[in-house]
Short mmCIF file of C-alpha atoms in Angstrom, two decimals:
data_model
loop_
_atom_site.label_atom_id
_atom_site.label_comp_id
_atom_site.label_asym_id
_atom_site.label_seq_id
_atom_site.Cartn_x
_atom_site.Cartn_y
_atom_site.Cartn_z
CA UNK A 1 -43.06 -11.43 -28.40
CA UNK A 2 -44.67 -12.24 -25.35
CA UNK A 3 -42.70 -11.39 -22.19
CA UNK A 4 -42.23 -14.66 -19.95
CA UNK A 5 -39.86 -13.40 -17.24
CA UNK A 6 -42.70 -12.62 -14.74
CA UNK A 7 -43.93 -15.72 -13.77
CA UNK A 8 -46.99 -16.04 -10.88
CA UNK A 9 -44.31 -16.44 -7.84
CA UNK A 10 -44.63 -13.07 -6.16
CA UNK A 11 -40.73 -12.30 -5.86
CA UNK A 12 -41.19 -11.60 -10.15
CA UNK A 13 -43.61 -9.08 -8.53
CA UNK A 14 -41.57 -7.75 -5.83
CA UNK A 15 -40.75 -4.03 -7.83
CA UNK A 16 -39.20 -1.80 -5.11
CA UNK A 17 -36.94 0.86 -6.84
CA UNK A 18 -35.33 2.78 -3.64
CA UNK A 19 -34.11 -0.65 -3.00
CA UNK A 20 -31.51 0.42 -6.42
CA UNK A 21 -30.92 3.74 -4.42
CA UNK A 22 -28.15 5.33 -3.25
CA UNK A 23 -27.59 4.55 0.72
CA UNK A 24 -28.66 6.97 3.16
CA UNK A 25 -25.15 7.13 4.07
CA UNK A 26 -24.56 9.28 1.07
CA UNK A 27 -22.18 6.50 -0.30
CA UNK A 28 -22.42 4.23 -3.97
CA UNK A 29 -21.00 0.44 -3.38
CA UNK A 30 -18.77 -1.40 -6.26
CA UNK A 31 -20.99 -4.41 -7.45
CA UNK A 32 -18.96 -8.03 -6.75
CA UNK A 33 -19.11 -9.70 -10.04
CA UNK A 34 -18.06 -13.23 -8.62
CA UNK A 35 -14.29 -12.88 -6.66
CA UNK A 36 -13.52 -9.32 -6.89
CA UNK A 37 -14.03 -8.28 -3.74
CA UNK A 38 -9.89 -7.36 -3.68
CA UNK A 39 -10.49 -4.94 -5.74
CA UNK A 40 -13.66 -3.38 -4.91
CA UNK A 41 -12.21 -2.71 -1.60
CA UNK A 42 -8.71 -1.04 -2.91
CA UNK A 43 -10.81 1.10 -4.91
CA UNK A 44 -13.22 2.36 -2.49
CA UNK A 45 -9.73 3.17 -0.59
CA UNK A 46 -8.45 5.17 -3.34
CA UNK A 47 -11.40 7.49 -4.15
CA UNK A 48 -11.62 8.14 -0.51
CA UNK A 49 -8.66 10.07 -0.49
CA UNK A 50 -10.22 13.24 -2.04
CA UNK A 51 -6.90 14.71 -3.52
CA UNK A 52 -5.62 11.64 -4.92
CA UNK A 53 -9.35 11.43 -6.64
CA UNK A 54 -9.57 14.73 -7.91
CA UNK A 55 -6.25 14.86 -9.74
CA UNK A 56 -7.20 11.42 -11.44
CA UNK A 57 -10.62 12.93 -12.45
CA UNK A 58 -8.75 16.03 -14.00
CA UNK A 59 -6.42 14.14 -16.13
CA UNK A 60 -7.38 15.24 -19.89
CA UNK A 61 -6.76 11.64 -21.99
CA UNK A 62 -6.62 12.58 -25.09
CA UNK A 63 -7.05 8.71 -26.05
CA UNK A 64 -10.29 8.01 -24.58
CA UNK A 65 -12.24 8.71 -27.03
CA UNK A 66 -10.62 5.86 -29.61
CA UNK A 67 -11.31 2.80 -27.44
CA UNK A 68 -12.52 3.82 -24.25
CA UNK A 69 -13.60 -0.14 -23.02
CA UNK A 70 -9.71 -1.01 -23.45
CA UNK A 71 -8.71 2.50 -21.65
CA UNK A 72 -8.06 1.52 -18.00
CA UNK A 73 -7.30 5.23 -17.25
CA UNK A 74 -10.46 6.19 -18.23
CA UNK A 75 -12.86 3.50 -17.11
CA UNK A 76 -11.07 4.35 -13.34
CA UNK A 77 -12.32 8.15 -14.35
CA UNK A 78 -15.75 6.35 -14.77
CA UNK A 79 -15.53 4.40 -11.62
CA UNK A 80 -14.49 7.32 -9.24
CA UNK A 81 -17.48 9.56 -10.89
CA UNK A 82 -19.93 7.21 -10.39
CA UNK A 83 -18.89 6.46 -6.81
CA UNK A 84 -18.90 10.75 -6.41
CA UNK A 85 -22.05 11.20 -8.33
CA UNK A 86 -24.28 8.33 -8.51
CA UNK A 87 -27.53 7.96 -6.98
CA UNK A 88 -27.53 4.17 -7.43
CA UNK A 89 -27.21 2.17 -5.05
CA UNK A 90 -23.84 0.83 -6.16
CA UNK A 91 -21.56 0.70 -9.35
CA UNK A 92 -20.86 -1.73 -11.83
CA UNK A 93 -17.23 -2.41 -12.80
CA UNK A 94 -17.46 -4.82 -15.46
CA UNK A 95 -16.30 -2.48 -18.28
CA UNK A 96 -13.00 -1.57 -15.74
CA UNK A 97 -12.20 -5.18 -14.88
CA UNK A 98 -11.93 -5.75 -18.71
CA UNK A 99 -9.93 -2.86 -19.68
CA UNK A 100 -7.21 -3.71 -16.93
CA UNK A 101 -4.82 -5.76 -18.09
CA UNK A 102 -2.37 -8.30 -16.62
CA UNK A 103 1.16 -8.93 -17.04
CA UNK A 104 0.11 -11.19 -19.71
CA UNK A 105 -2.06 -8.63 -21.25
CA UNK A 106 -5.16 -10.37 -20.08
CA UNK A 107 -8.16 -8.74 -18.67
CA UNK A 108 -8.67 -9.11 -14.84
CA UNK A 109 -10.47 -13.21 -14.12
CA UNK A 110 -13.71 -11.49 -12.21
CA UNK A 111 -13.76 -15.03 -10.76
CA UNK A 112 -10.43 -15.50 -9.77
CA UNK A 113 -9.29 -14.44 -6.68
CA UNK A 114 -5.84 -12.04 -6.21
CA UNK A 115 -3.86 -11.22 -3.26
CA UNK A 116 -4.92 -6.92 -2.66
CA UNK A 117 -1.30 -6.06 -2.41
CA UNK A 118 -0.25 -7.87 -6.24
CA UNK A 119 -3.84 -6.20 -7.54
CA UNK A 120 -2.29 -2.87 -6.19
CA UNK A 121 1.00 -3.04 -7.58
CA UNK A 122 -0.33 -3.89 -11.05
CA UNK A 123 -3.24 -1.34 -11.50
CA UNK A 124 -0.88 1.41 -10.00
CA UNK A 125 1.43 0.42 -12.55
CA UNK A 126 -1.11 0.69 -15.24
CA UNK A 127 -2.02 4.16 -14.06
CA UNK A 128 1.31 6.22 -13.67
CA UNK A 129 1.89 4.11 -17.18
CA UNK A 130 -1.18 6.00 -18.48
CA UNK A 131 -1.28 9.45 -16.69
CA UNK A 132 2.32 10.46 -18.29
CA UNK A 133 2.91 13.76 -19.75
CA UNK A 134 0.03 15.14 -18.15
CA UNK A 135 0.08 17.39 -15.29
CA UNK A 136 -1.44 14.87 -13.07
CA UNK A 137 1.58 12.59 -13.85
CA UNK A 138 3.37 12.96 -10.47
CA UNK A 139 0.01 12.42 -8.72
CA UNK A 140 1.11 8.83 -7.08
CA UNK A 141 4.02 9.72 -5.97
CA UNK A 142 3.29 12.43 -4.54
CA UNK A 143 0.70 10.33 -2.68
CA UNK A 144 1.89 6.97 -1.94
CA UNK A 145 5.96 7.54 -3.13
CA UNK A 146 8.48 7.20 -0.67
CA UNK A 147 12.07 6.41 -0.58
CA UNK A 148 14.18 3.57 1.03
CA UNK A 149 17.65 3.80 2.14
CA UNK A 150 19.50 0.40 1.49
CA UNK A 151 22.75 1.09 3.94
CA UNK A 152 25.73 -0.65 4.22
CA UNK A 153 27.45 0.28 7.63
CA UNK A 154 31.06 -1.09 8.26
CA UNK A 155 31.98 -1.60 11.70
CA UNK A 156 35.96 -1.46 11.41
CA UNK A 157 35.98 1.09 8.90
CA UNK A 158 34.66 4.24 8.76
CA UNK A 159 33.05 3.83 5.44
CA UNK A 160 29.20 3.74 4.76
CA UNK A 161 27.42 2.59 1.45
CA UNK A 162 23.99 3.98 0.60
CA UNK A 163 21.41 3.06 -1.81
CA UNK A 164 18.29 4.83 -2.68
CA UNK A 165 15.60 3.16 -3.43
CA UNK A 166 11.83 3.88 -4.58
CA UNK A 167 8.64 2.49 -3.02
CA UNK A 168 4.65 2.46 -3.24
CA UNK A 169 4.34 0.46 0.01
CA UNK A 170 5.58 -1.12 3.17
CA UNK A 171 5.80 -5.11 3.20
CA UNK A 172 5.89 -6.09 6.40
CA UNK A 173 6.66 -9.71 8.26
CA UNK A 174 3.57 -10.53 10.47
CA UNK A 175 4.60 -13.86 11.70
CA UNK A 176 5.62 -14.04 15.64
CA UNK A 177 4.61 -10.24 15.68
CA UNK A 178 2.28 -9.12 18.04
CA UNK A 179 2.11 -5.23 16.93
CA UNK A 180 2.50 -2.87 14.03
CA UNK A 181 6.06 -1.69 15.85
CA UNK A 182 7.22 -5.17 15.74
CA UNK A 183 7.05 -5.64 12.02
CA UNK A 184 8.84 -1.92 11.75
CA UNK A 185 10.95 -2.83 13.98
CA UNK A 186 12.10 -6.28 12.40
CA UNK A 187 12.33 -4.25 9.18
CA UNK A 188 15.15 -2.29 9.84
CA UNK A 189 17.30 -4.42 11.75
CA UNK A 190 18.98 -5.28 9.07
CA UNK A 191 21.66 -8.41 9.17
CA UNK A 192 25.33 -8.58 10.42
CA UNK A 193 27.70 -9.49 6.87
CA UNK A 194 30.53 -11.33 8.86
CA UNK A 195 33.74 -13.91 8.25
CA UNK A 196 32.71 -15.62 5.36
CA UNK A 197 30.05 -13.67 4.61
CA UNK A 198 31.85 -10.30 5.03
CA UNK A 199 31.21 -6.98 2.81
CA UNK A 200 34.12 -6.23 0.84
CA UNK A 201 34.58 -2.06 0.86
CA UNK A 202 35.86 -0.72 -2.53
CA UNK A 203 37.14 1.85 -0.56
CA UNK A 204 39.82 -0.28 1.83
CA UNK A 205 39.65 -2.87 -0.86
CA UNK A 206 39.50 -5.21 1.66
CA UNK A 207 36.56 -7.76 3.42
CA UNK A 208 35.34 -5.94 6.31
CA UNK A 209 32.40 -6.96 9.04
CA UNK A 210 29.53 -4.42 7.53
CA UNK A 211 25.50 -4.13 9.04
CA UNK A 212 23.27 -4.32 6.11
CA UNK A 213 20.10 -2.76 6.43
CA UNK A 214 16.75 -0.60 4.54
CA UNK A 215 15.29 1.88 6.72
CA UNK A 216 13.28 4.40 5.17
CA UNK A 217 14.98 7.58 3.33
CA UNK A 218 12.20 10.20 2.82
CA UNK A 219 8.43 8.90 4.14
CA UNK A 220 5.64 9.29 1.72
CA UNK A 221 2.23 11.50 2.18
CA UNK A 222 0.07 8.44 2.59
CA UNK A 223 1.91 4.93 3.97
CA UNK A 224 0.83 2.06 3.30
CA UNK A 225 1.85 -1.35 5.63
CA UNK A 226 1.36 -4.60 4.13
CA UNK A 227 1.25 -7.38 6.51
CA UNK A 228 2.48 -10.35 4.52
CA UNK A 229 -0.21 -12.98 6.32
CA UNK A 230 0.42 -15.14 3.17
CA UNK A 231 3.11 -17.25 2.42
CA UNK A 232 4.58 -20.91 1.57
CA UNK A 233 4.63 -23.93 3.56
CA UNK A 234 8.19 -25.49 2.16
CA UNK A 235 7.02 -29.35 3.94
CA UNK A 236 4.47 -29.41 1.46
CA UNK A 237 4.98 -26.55 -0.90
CA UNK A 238 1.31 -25.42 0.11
CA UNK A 239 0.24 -21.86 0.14
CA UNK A 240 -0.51 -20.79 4.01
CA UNK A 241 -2.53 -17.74 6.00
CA UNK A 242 -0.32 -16.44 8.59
CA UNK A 243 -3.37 -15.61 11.59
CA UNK A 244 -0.90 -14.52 14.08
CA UNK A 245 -2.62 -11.77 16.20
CA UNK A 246 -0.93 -8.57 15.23
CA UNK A 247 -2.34 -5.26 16.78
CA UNK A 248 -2.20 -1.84 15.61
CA UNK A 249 -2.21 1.94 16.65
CA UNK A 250 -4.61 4.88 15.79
CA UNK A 251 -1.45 7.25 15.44
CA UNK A 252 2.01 5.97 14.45
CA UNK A 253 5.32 7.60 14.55
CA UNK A 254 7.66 6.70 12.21
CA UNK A 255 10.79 8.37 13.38
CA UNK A 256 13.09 5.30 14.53
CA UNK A 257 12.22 3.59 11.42
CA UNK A 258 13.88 6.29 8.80
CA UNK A 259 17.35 6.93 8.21
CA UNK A 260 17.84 10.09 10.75
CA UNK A 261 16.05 7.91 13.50
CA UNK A 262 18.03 5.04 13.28
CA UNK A 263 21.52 7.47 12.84
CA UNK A 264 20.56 9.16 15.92
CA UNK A 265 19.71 6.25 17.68
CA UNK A 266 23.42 4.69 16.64
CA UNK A 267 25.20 7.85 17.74
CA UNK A 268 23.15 7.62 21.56
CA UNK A 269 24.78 3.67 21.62
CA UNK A 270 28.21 4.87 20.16
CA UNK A 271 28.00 7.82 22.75
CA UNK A 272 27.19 5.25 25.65
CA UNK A 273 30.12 2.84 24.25
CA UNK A 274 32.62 5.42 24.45
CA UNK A 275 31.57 7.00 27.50
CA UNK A 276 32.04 3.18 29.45
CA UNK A 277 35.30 2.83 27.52
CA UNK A 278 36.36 6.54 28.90
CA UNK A 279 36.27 7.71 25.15
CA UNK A 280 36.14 11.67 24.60
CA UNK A 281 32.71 11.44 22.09
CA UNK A 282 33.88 14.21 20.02
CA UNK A 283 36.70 11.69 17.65
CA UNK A 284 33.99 9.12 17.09
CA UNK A 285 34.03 9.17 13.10
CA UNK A 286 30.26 7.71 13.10
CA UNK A 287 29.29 10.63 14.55
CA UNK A 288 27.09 12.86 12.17
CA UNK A 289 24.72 15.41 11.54
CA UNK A 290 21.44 13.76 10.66
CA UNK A 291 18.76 16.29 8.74
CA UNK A 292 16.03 16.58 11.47
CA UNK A 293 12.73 17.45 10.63
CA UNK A 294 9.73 18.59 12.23
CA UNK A 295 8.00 16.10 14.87
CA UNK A 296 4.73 16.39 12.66
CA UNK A 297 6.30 15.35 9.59
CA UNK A 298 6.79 11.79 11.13
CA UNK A 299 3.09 11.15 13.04
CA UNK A 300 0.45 9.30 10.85
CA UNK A 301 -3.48 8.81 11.73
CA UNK A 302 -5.00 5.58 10.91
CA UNK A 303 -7.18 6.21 7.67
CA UNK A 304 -8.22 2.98 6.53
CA UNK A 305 -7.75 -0.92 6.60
CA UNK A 306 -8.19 -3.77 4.23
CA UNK A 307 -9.48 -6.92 5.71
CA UNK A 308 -8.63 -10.09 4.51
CA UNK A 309 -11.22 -12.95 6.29
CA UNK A 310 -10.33 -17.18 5.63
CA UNK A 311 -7.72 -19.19 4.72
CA UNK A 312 -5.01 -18.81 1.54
CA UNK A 313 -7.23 -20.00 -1.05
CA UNK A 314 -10.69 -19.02 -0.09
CA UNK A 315 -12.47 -15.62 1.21
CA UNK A 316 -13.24 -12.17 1.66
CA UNK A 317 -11.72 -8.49 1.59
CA UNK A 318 -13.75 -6.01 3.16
CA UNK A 319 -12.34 -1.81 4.04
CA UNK A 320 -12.92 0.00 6.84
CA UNK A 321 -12.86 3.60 5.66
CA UNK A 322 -12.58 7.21 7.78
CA UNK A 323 -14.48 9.54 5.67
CA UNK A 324 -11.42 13.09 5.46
CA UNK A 325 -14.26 15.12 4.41
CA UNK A 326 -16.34 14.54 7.37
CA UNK A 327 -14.03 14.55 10.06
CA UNK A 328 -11.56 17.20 8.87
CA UNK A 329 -8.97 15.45 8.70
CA UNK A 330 -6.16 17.09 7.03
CA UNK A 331 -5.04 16.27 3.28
#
């Protein structure tokens, strides 16, 4: 048959292959099939972080061969090696946006727009779910796995109630916050459980005042801070963008926000109480020995950011990226 496609308008003529190339920047792009541009941007954050890409690379699935379009593990394999490899200029996921699935078993809406933070939680999920029993299979916790410490403090009793708790990511409040500190901040400050409201302690068996707060137990390799810009408008039951300005460091240290922090920043108060109220420090019964650990183990280094641009219902998601590799940065 006759081929029709080139017509006499010029642009039919216009046949420039390095414009398919690879960037000069040495990096492949993730093709936007129609509203994915969530996605594209979480994964160009994940295969940036070298180890986290080379242990999902070297995970042997023995089940790729029977279906591989349905194998989400596998088609993220495919992803990462094109993006390492490739000398395209960019990649096309529609193969990976079919074989993840939904909570419903459906395969990602490529023209449906998702909030980056519910698209993370899910494929993550869908990951660890596949990567088990191989030697990889600790590989996101040991990246992005920390540990919350739900507390329950009484304040006329000497009793304390802990809780520990497993997490993937940091959701933060943004609104009325003008820094990264203020949403950490607002985190742990936890809420006073008083009169009618009060905690009752198994322990006394009675109702006591308690503080009831989450700090952070054991801080992961890589954090991740969600700003929770999105939320609900109860006057009209409309979904809103929070666009409060919200500023934040190169280099963040998380000490006051975990559990040892926050203990030794209670003891300093309870020292400073009892020193006003001529108190010998020594028969406090809150006083403790926190584990301390090394100053380093607390200080983070920006890495990377996900951008969100418009309003609730409409726009974009775009990453700023530091390369590890080039600036030797340390795992």
């Amino acid at each position: 048959a006759r081929g029709t496609w080139r017509t006499k308008r010029q642009v039919d003529w216009w046949i420039t292959p390095e414009a398919s190339e690879k960037s000069t920047t040495g990096y492949v792009g993730l093709k936007n099939l129609g509203c994915i541009c969530y996605m594209n941007s979480l994964l160009q954050q994940f295969y940036m972080i070298p180890s986290f890409r080379n242990d999902v690379l070297a995970v042997n699935d023995p089940k790729k061969g029977s279906n591989p379009d349905e194998n989400v593990l596998y088609q993220f394999q495919c992803l990462l090696a094109a993006l390492n490899e490739s000398v395209k200029q960019y990649y096309n996921p529609k193969v990976f946006c079919h074989a993840v699935k939904d909570y419903e078993g459906k395969s990602i809406n490529v023209y449906e727009q998702m909030d980056v933070d519910e698209f993370f939680n899910l494929f993550l999920d869908r990951i660890e779910f596949s990567i088990k029993g191989t030697p990889q299979a600790q590989t996101i916790k040991n990246h992005f796995g920390g540990v919350f410490s739900n507390q329950m403090l009484g304040k006329n009793c000497p009793h304390t109630s802990i809780r520990k708790e497993p997490f993937l990511a940091l959701n933060l409040q943004v609104k009325n916050k003008k820094s990264l500190q203020q949403c950490l901040e607002s985190f742990v400050e936890g809420e006073m459980l008083q009169g009618s409201n009060a905690y009752l302690c198994e322990k006394c068996d009675k109702k006591i005042t308690a503080l009831k707060r989450v700090c952070i137990k054991r801080l992961p390799k890589y954090l991740i801070c969600v700003l929770k810009r999105f939320d609900i408008n109860c006057n009209n039951m409309q979904k809103v963008k929070i666009n409060d300005y919200c500023e934040f460091p190169m280099n963040l240290n998380m000490e006051p926000y975990t559990e040892e922090g926050l203990a030794k920043k209670d003891q300093a108060k309870e020292r400073e109480k009892a020193k006003q109220e001529g108190r010998d420090t020594a028969e406090n019964p809150q006083a403790s020995t926190t584990v301390k650990y090394p100053p380093i183990n607390y200080e983070y280094k920006l890495t990377g950011v996900v951008i969100h641009y418009g309003t609730a219902d409409t726009g974009n998601y775009s990453s700023l990226i530091m390369d590890r590799e080039k600036t030797n940065l340390p795992e």
